[in-house]
PDB file of C-alpha atoms in Angstrom:
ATOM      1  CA  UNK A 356      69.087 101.580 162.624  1.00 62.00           C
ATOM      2  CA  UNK A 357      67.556  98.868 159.972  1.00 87.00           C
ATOM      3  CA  UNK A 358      64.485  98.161 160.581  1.00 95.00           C
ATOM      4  CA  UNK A 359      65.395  94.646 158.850  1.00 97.00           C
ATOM      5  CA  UNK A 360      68.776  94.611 160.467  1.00 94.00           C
ATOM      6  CA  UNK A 361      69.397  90.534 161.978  1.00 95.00           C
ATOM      7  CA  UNK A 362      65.714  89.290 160.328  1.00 97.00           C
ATOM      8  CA  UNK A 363      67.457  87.702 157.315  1.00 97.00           C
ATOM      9  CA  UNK A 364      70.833  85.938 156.482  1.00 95.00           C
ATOM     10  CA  UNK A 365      73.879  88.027 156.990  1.00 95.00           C
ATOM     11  CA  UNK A 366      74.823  86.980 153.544  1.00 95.00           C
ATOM     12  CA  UNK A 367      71.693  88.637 152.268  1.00 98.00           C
ATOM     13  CA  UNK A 368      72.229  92.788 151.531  1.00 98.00           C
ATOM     14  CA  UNK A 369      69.498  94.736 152.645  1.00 97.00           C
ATOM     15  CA  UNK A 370      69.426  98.729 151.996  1.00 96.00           C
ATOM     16  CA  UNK A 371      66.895 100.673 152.913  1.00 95.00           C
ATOM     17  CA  UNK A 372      65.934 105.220 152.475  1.00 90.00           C
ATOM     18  CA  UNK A 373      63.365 107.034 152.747  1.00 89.00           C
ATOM     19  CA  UNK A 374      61.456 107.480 149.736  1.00 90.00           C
ATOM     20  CA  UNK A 375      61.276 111.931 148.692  1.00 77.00           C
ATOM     21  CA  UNK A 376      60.714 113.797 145.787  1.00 59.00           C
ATOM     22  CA  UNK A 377      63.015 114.500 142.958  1.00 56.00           C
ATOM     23  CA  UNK A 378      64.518 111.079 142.563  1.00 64.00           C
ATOM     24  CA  UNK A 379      66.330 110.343 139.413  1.00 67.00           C
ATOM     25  CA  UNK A 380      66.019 107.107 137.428  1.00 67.00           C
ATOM     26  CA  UNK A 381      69.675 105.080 137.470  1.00 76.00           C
ATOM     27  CA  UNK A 382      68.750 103.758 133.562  1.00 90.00           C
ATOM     28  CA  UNK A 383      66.248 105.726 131.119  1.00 90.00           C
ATOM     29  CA  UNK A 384      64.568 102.233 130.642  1.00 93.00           C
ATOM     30  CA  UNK A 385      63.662 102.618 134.085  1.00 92.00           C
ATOM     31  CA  UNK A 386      62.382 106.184 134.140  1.00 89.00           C
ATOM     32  CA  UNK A 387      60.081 104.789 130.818  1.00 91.00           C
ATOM     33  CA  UNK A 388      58.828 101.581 132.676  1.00 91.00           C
ATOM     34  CA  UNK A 389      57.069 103.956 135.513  1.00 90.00           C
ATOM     35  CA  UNK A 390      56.232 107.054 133.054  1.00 90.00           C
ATOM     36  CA  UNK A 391      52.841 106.449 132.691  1.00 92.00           C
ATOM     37  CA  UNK A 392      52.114 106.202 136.419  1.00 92.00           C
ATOM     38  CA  UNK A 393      51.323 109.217 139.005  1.00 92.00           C
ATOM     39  CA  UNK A 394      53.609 110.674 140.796  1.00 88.00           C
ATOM     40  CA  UNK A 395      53.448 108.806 144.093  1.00 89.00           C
ATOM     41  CA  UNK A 396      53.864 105.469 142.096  1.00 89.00           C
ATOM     42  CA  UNK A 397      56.875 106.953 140.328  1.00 89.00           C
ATOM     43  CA  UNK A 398      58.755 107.933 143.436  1.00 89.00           C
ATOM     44  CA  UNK A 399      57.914 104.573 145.125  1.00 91.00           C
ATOM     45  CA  UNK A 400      59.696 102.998 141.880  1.00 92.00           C
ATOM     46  CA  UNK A 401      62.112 104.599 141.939  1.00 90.00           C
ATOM     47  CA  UNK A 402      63.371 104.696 145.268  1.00 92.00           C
ATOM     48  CA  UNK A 403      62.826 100.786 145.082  1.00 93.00           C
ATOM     49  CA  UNK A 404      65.082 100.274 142.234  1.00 93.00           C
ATOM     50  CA  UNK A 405      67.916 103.103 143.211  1.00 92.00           C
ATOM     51  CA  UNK A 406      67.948 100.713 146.629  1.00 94.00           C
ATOM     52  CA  UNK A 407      67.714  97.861 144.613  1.00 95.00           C
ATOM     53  CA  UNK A 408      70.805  99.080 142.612  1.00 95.00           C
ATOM     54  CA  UNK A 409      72.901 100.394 145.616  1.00 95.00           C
ATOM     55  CA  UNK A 410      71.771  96.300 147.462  1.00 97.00           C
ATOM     56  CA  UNK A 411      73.070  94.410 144.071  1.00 97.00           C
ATOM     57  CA  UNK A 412      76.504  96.445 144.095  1.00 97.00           C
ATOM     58  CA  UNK A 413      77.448  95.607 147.577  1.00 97.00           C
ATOM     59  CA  UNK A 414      77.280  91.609 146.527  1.00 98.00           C
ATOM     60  CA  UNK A 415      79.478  92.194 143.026  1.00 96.00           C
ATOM     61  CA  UNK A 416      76.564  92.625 140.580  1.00 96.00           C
ATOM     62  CA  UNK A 417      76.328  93.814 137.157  1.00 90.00           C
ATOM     63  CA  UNK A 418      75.073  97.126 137.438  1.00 91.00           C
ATOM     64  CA  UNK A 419      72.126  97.411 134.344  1.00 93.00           C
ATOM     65  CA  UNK A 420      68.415  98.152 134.464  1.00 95.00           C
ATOM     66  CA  UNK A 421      65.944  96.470 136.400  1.00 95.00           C
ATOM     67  CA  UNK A 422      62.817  96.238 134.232  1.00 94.00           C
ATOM     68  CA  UNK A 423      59.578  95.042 135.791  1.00 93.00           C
ATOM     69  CA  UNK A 424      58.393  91.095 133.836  1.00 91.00           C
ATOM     70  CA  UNK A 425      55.467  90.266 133.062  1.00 88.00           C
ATOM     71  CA  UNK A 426      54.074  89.079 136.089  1.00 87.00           C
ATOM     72  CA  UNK A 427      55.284  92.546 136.945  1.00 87.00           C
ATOM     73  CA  UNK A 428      58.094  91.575 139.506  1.00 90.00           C
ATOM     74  CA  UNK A 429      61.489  92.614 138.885  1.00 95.00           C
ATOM     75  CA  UNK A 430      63.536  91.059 136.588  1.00 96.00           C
ATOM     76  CA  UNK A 431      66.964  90.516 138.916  1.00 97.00           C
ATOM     77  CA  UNK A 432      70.370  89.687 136.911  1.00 96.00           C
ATOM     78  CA  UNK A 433      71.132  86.015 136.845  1.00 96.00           C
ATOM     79  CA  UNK A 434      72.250  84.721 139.829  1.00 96.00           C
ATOM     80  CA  UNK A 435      70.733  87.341 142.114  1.00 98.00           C
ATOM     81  CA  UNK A 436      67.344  87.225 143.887  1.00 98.00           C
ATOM     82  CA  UNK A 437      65.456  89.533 145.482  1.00 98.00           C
ATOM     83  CA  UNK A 438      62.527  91.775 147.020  1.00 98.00           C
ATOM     84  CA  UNK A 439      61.161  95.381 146.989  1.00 97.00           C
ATOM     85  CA  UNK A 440      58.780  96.599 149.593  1.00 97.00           C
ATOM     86  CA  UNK A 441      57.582 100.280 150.864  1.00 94.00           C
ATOM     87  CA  UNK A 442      55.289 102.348 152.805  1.00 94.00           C
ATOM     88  CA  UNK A 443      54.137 105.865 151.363  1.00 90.00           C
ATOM     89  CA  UNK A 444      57.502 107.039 153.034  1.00 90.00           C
ATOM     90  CA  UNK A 445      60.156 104.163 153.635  1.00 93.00           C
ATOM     91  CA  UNK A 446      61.323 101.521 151.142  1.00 94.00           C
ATOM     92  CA  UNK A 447      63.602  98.259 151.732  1.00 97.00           C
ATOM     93  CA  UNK A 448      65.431  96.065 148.949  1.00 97.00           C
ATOM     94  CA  UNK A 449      66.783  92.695 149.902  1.00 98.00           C
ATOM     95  CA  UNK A 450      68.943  90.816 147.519  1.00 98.00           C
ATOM     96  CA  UNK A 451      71.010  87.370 147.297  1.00 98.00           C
ATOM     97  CA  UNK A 452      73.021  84.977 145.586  1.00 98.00           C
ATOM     98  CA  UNK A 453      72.348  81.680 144.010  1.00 96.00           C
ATOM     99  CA  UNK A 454      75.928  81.049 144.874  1.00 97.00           C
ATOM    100  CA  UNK A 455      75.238  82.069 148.844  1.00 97.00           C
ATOM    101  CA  UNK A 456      72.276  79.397 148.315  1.00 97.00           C
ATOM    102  CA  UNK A 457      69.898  81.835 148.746  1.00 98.00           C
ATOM    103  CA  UNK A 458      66.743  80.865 146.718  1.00 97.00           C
ATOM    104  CA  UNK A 459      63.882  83.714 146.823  1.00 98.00           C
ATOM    105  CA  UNK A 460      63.412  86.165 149.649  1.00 98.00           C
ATOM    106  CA  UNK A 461      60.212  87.817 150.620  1.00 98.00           C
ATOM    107  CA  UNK A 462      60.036  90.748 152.591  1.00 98.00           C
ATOM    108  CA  UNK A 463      56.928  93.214 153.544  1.00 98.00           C
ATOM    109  CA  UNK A 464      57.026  96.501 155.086  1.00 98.00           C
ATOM    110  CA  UNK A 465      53.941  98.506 156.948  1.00 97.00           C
ATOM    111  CA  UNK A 466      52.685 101.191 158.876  1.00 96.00           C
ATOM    112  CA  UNK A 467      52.461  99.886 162.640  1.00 96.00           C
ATOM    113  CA  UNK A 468      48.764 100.651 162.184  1.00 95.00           C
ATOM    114  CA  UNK A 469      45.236  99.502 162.133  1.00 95.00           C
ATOM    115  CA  UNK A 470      44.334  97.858 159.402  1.00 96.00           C
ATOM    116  CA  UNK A 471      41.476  99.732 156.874  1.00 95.00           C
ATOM    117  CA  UNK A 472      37.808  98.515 157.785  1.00 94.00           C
ATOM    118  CA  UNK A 473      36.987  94.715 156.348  1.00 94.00           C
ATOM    119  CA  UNK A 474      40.310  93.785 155.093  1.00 96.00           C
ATOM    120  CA  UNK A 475      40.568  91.544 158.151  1.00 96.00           C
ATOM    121  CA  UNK A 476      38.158  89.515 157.409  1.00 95.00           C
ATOM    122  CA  UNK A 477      39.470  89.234 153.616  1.00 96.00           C
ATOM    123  CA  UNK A 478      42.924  87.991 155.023  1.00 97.00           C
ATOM    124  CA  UNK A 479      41.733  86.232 157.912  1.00 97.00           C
ATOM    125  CA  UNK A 480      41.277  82.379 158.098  1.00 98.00           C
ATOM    126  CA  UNK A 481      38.557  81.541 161.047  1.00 97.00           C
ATOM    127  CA  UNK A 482      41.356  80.208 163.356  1.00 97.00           C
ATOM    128  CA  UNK A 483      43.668  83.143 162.707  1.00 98.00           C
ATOM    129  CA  UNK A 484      40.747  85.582 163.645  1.00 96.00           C
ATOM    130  CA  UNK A 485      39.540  83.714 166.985  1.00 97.00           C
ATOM    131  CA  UNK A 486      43.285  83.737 167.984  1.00 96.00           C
ATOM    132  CA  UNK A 487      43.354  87.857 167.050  1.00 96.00           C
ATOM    133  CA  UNK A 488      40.019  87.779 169.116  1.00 95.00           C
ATOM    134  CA  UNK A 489      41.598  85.637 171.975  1.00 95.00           C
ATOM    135  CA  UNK A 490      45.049  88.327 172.030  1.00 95.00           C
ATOM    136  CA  UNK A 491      44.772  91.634 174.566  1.00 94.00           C
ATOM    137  CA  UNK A 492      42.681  94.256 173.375  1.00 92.00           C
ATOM    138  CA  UNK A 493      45.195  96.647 173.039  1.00 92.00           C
ATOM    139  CA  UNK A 494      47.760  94.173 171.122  1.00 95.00           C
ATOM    140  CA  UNK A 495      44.847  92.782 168.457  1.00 96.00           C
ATOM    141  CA  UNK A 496      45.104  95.901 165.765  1.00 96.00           C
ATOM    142  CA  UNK A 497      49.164  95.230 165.532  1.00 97.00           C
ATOM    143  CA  UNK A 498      48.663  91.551 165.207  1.00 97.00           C
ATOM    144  CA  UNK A 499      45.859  92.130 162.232  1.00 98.00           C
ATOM    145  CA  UNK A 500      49.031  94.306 160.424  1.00 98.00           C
ATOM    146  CA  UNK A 501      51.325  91.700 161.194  1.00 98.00           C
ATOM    147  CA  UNK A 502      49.740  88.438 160.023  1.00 98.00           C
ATOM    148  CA  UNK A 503      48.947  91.073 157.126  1.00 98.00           C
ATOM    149  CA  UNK A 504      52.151  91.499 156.249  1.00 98.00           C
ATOM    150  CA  UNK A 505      53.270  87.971 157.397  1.00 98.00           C
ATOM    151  CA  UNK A 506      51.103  86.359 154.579  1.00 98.00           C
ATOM    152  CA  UNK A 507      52.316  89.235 152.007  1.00 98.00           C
ATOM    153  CA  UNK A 508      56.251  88.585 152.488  1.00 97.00           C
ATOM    154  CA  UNK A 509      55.566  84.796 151.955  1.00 98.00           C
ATOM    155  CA  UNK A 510      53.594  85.465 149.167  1.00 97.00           C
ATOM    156  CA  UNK A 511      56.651  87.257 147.623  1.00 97.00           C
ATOM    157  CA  UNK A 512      59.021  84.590 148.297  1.00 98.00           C
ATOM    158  CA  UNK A 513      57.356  81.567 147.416  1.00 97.00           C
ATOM    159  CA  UNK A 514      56.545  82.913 143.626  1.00 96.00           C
ATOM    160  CA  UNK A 515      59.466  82.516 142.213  1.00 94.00           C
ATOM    161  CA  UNK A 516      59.337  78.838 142.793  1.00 96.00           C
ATOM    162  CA  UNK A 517      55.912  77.846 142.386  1.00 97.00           C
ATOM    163  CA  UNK A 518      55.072  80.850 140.382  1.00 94.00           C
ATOM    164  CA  UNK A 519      52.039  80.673 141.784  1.00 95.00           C
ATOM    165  CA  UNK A 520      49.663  83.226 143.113  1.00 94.00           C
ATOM    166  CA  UNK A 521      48.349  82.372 146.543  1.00 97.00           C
ATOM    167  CA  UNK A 522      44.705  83.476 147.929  1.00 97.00           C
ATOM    168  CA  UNK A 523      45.196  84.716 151.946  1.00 98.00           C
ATOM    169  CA  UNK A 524      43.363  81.468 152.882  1.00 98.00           C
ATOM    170  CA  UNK A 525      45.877  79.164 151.088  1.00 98.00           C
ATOM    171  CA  UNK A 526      48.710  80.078 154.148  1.00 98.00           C
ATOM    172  CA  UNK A 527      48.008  80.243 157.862  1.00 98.00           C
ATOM    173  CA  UNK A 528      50.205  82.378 160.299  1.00 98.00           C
ATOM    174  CA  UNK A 529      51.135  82.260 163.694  1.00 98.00           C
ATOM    175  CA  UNK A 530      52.907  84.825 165.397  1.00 97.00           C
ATOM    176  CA  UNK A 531      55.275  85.963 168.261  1.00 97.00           C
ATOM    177  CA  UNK A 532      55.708  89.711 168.330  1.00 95.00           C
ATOM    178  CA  UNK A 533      58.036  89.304 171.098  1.00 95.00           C
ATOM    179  CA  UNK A 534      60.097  86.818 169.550  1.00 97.00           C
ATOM    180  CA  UNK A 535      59.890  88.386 166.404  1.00 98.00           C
ATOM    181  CA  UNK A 536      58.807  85.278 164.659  1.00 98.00           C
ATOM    182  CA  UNK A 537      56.437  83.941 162.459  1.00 98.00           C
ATOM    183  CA  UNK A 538      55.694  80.537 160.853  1.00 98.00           C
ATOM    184  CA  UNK A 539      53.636  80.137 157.626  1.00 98.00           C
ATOM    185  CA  UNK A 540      51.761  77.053 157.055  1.00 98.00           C
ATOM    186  CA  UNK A 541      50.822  75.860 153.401  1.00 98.00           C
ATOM    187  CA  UNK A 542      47.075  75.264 153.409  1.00 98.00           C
ATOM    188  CA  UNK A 543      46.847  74.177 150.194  1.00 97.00           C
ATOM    189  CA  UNK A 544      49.457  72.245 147.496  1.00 98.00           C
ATOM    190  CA  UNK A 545      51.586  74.617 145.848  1.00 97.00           C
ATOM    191  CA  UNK A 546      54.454  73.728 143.281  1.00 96.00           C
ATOM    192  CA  UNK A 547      56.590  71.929 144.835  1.00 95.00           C
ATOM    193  CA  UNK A 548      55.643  73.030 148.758  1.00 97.00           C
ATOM    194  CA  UNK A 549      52.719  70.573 149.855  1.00 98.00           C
ATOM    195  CA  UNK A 550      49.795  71.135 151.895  1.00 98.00           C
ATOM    196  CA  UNK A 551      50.952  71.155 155.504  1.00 98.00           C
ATOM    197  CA  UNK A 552      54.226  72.740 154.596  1.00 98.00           C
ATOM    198  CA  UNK A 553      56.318  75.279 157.027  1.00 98.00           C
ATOM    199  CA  UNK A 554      58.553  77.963 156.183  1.00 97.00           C
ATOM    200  CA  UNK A 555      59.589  80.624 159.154  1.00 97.00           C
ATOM    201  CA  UNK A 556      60.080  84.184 158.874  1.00 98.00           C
ATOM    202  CA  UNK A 557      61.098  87.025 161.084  1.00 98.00           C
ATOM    203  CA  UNK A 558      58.942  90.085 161.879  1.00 98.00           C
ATOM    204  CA  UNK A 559      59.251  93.121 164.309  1.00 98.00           C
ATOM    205  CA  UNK A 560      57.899  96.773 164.859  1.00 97.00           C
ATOM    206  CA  UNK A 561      60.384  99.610 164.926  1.00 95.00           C
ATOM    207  CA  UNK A 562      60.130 103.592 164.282  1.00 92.00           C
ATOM    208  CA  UNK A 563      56.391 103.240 163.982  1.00 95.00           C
ATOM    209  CA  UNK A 564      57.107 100.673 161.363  1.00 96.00           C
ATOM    210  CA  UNK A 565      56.334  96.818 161.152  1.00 98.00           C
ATOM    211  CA  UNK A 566      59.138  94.578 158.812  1.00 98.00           C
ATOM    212  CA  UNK A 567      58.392  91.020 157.890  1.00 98.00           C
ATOM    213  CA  UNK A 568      61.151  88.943 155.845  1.00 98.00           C
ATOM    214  CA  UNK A 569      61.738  85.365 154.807  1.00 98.00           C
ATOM    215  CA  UNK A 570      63.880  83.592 152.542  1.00 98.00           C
ATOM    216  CA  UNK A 571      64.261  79.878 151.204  1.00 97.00           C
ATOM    217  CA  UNK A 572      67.647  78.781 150.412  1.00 96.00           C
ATOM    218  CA  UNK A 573      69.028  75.396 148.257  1.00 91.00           C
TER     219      UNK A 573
END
């Protein structure tokens, strides 16, 4: 099963594969975009944009290369939008239409696992860590990954419309695991999205895996 199946708009196509060796570029543009990189990074591209190929088909798009822009994102045909996440092993593409009124989509995928030592407190407003302090003992390391990855999949789909890149302090989270909801809270003015601004996302753990998505629509 989808480990993103039901968190975003039906309309939305989501495909997701595990990421192995031996994976063959769709375009030679491609394959020269992510030659200079290791191998690891190479696979990871290329898994992202094979999904992100197979994702654009099923809604009727023109099947050409997906270069990285400047800003390094990927540079989806007109009319589509979209978002590339992975784990060392997994990988997920979501895309839409402009014509489904789907504006930008964010979506994050982790290991369900502890979080490395001090990036907590890099992500962490003071309220978000007191309420991590406040949860069960034995729910508090999932809850670190999640707002993680909660505040990285809203990252990803508010820059297309403010172009803007956020600081973790500039959105605060609040979470239902159970629910498998999140809200983000602007903290600070951003484009068009003022301070005090919600957007709400989905988020669950599955398979040893923890999926966050989100999407703004016209």
């Amino acid at each position: 099963m989808s480990i993103f199946a039901g968190l975003l708009d039906p309309r939305i196509a989501i495909v997701e594969r595990a990421i192995g060796d031996g994976l063959a570029a769709s375009f030679p543009e491609e394959q020269a975009a992510v030659a200079p990189a290791v191998a690891k990074r190479r696979r990871e591209f290329l898994a992202g944009r094979n999904a992100a190929h197979d994702a654009l088909a099923k809604l009727g798009a023109p099947r050409k290369p997906l270069l990285p822009g400047p800003d390094r994102m990927p540079l989806w045909p007109a009319g589509y939008v979209g978002s590339i996440t992975h784990t060392d092993c997994h990988c997920a593409v979501a895309v839409g239409r402009a014509d489904d009124g789907v504006r930008a989509i964010g979506i994050d995928l982790e290991p369900a696992e502890t979080l490395p030592p001090g990036v907590l407190e890099t992500i962490g407003r003071a309220e978000e860590i007191a309420w991590l302090q406040s949860a069960a003992r034995n729910e508090r390391d999932l809850l670190a990954r999640a707002l993680f990855s909660a505040k990285e999949c809203t990252f990803k789909c508010q820059f297309p419309v403010t172009r803007e890149m956020l600081e973790f302090e500039d959105l605060s989270i609040e979470i239902d695991l159970r629910a498998e909801t999140f809200k983000a809270t602007f903290e600070r003015d951003a484009g068009e999205f003022p301070r005090g601004h919600t957007a709400r996302g989905r988020i669950r753990v599955a398979n040893g895996l923890l999926a966050s998505a989100i999407a703004l629509y016209c």
